[in-house]
Short mmCIF file of C-alpha atoms in Angstrom, two decimals:
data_model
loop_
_atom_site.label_atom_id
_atom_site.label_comp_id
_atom_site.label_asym_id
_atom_site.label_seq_id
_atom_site.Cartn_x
_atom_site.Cartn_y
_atom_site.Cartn_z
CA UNK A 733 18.70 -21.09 0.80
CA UNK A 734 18.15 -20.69 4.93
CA UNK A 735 17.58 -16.94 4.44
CA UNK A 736 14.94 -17.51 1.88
CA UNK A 737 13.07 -19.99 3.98
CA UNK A 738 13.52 -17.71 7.13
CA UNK A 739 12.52 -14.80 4.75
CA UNK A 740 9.00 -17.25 3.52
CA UNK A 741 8.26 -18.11 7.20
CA UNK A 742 8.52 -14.56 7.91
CA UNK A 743 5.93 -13.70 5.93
CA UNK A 744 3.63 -16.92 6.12
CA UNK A 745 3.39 -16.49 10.23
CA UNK A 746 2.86 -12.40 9.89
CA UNK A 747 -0.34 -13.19 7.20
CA UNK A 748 -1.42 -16.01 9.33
CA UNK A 749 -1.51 -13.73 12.59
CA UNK A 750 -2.86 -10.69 10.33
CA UNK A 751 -5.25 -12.33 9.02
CA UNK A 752 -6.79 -14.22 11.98
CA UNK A 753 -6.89 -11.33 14.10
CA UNK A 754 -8.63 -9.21 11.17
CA UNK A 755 -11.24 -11.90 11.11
CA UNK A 756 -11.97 -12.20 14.55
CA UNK A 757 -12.30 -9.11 15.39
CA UNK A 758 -15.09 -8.65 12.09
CA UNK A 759 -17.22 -11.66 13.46
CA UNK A 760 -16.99 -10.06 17.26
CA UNK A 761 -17.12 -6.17 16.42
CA UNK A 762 -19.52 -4.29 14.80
CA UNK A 763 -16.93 -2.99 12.32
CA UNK A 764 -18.05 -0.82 9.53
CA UNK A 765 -17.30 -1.80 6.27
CA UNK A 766 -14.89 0.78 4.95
CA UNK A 767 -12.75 0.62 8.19
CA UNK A 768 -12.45 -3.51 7.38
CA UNK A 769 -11.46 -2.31 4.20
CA UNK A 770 -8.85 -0.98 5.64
CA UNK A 771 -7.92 -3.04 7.89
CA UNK A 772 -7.24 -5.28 4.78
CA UNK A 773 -5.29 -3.16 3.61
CA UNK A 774 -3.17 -1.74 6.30
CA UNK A 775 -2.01 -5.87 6.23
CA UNK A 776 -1.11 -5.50 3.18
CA UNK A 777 1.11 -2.73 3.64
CA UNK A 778 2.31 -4.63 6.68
CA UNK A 779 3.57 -7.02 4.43
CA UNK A 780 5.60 -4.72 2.55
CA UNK A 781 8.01 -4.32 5.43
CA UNK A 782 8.14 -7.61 6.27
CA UNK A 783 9.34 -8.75 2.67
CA UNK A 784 11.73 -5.80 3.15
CA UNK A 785 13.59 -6.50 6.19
CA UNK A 786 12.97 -10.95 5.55
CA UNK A 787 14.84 -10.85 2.41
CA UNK A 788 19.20 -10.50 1.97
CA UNK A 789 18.72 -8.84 -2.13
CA UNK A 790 16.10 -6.90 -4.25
CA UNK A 791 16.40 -9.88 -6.68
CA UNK A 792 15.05 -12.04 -3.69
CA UNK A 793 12.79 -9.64 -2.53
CA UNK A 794 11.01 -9.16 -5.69
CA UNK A 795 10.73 -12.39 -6.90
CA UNK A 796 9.11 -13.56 -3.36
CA UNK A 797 6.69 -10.91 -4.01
CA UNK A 798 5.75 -12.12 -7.62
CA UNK A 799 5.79 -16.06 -5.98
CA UNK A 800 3.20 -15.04 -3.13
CA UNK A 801 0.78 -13.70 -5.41
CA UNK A 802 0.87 -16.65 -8.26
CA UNK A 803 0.19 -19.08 -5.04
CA UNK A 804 -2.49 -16.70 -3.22
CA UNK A 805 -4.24 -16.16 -6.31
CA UNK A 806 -5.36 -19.63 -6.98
CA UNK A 807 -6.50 -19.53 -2.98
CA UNK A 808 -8.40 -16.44 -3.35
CA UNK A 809 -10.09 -17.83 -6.87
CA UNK A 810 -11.40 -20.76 -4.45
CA UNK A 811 -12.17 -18.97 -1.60
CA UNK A 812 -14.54 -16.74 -3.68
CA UNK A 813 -16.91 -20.45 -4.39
CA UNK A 814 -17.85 -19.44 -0.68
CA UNK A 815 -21.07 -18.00 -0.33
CA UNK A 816 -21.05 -14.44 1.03
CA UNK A 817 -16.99 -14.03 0.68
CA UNK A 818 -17.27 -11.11 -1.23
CA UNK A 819 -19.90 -9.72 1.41
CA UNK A 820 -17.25 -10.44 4.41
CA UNK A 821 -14.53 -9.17 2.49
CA UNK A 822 -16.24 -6.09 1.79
CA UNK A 823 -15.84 -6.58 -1.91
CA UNK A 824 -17.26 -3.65 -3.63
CA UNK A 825 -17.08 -6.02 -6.64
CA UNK A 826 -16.64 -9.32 -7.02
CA UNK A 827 -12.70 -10.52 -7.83
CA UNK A 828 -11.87 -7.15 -6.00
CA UNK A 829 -9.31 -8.83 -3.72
CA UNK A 830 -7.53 -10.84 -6.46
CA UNK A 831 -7.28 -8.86 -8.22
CA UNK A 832 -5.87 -6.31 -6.37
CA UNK A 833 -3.34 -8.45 -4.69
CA UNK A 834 -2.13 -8.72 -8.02
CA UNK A 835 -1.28 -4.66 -9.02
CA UNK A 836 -0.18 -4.56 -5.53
CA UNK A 837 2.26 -7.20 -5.55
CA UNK A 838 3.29 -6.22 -9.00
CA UNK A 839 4.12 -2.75 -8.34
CA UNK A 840 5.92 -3.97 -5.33
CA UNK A 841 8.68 -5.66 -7.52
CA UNK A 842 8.79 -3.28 -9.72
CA UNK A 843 9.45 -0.44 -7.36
CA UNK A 844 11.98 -2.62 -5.12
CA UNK A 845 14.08 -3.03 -8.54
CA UNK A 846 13.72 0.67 -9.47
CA UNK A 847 14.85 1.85 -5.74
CA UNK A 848 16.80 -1.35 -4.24
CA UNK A 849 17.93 -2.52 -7.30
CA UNK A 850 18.70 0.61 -8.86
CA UNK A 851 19.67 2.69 -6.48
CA UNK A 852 20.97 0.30 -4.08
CA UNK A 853 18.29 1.70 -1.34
CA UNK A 854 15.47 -0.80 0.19
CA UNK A 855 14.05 2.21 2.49
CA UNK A 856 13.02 4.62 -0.81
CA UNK A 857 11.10 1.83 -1.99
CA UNK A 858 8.77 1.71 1.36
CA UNK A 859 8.46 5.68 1.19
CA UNK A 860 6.91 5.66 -2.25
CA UNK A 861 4.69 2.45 -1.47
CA UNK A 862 3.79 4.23 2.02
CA UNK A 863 3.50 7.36 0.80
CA UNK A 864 0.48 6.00 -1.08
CA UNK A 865 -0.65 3.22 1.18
CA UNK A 866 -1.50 5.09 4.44
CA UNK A 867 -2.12 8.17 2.13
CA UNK A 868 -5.15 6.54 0.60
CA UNK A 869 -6.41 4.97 3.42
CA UNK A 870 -6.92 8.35 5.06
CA UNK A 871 -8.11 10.14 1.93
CA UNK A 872 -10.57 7.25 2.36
CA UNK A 873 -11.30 7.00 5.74
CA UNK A 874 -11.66 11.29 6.30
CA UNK A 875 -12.74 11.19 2.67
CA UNK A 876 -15.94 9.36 3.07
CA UNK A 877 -16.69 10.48 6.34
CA UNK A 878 -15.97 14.07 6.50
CA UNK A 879 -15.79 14.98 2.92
CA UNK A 880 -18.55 18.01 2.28
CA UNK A 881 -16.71 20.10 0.10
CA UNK A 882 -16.21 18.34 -3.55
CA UNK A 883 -13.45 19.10 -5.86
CA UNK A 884 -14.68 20.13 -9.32
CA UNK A 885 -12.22 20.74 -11.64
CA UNK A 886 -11.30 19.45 -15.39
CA UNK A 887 -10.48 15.92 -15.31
CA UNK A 888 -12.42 15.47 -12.21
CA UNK A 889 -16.00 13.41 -11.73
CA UNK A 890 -16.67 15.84 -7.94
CA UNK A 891 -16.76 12.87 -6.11
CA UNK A 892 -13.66 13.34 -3.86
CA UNK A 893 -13.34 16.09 -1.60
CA UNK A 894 -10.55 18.96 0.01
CA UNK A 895 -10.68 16.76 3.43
CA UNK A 896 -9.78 13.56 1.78
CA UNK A 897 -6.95 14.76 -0.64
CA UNK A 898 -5.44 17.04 2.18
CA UNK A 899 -5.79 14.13 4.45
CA UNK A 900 -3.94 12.11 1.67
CA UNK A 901 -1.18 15.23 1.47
CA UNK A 902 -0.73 15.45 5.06
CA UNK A 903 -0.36 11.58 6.24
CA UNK A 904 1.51 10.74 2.96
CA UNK A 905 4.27 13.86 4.13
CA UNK A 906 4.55 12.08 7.37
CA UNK A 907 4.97 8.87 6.34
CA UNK A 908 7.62 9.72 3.86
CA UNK A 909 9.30 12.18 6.65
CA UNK A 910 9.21 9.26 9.20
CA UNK A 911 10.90 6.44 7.03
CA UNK A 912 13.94 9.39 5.55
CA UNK A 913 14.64 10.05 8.94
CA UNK A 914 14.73 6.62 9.66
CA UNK A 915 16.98 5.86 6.61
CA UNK A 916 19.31 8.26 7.20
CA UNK A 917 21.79 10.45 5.26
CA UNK A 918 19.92 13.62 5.23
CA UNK A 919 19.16 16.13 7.39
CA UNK A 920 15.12 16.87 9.14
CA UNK A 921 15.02 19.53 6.64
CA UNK A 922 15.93 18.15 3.51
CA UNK A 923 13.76 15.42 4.53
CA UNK A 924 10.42 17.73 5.75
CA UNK A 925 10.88 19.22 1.91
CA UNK A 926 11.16 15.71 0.43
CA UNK A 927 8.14 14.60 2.60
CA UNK A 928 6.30 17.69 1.37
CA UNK A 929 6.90 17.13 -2.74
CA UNK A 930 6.44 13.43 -2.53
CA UNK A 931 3.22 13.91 -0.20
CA UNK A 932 2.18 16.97 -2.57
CA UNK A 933 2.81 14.56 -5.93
CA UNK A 934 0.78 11.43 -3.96
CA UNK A 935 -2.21 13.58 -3.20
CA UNK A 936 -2.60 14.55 -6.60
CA UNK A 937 -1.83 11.58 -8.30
CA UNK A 938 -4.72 9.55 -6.29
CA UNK A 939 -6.98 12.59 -6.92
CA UNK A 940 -6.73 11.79 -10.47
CA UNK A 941 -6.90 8.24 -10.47
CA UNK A 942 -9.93 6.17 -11.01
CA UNK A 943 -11.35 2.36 -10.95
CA UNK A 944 -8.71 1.50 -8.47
CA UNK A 945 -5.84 2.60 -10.72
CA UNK A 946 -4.28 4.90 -8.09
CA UNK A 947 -2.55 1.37 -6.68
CA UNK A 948 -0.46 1.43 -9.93
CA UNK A 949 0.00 5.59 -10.20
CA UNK A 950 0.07 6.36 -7.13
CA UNK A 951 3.37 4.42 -5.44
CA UNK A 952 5.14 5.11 -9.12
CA UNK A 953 4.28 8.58 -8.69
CA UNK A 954 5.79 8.78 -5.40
CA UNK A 955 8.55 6.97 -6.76
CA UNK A 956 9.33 9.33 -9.66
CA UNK A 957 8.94 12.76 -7.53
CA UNK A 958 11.21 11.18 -4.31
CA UNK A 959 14.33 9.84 -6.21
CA UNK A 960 15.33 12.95 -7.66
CA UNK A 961 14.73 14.68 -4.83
CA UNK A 962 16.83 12.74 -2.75
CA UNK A 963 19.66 12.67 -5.43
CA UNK A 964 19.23 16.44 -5.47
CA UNK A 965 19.64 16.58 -1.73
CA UNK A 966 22.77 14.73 -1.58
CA UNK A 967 20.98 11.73 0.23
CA UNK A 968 21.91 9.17 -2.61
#
């Protein structure tokens, strides 16, 4: 019982600080709104790790996940009687952040049973959340800002652009890189081609997606291409 309180204080203190510090700096910067976005999300990706490393089992893990979002939810639902919460939240629609707490959170436990439960590996399940996470916040960020040259092909609506999804590609093949060679098992190489499929799969996958969907394809994507791969590469 301890480790599960330790593991819920964990988590309470790190959304507390998170949180006020997002906040703070939104009422005393002149942040734009997509970078808030963000911001809001990087926490929640934050988050991620902190369930990771707070919790002994995948069983734990995963249900804490499911728990936090059946108590936030009810908060958020209140929270959005507030006048102008969507407009500091930098809803682009309102229920936005409930809703997407939800999928998140969701997808978390399921991928943390596939790859910690599974496979007996906590680490492969950050790499395919991260792989999309700070994937899509770049696509975003170098997406919206630097985008000129749409992608128009079947399937496609040419709103996104080359900069965004190589952004995506490139950040998502670090990311994935950075937390194999943290794992261990494997050597740089195997993991710079793992990094490279998985990053490859990611940037596609959110390419695809639409109406927020890519939070549900994207880190199962990831997921699907990376497991093999490391099986493959003897890093299982």
């Amino acid at each position: 019982m301890y480790p599960v309180l330790l593991g819920s204080a964990n988590l309470l203190i790190y959304f507390v600080i998170a949180v006020i510090l997002a906040f703070s700096g939104r009422m005393l910067f002149p942040i734009p709104e997509e970078v808030f976005r963000k911001i809001l999300h990087f926490i929640l990706l934050g988050s991620f790790y902190v369930l990771i490393i707070s919790y002994p089992t995948w069983l734990i893990t995963a249900l804490a996940a499911i728990a936090f979002e059946i108590i936030v939810y009810p908060v958020l639902l209140c929270l959005e009687r507030i006048k102008k919460y969507s407009e500091f939240t930098t809803e682009r629609k309102s229920g936005e952040l409930k809703q997407s707490l939800l999928l998140v959170y969701t997808m978390f436990a399921i991928v943390v049973a596939v790859c910690w439960g599974g496979f007996g590996d906590k680490y492969l399940a950050l790499a395919s959340f991260y792989a999309w996470g700070i994937g899509d916040a770049a696509a975003a960020l170098i997406g919206k800002k630097y985008g000129k040259h749409k992608i128009h092909a079947p399937g496609l609506d040419g709103k996104k652009s080359y900069e965004g999804t190589v952004s995506m590609f490139i950040t998502s093949w670090i990311s994935v890189v950075s937390i194999l060679i943290w794992r261990g098992g494997m050597g740089a190489a195997s993991c710079v081609i793992i990094g490279a499929i998985v990053g490859a799969v990611s940037a596609v996958a959110e390419l695809y997606s639409k109406n927020g969907n890519d939070t549900v394809i994207c880190p199962l994507a990831a997921m699907i291409a990376l497991l093999p791969m490391v099986y493959l590469l003897g890093g299982m």
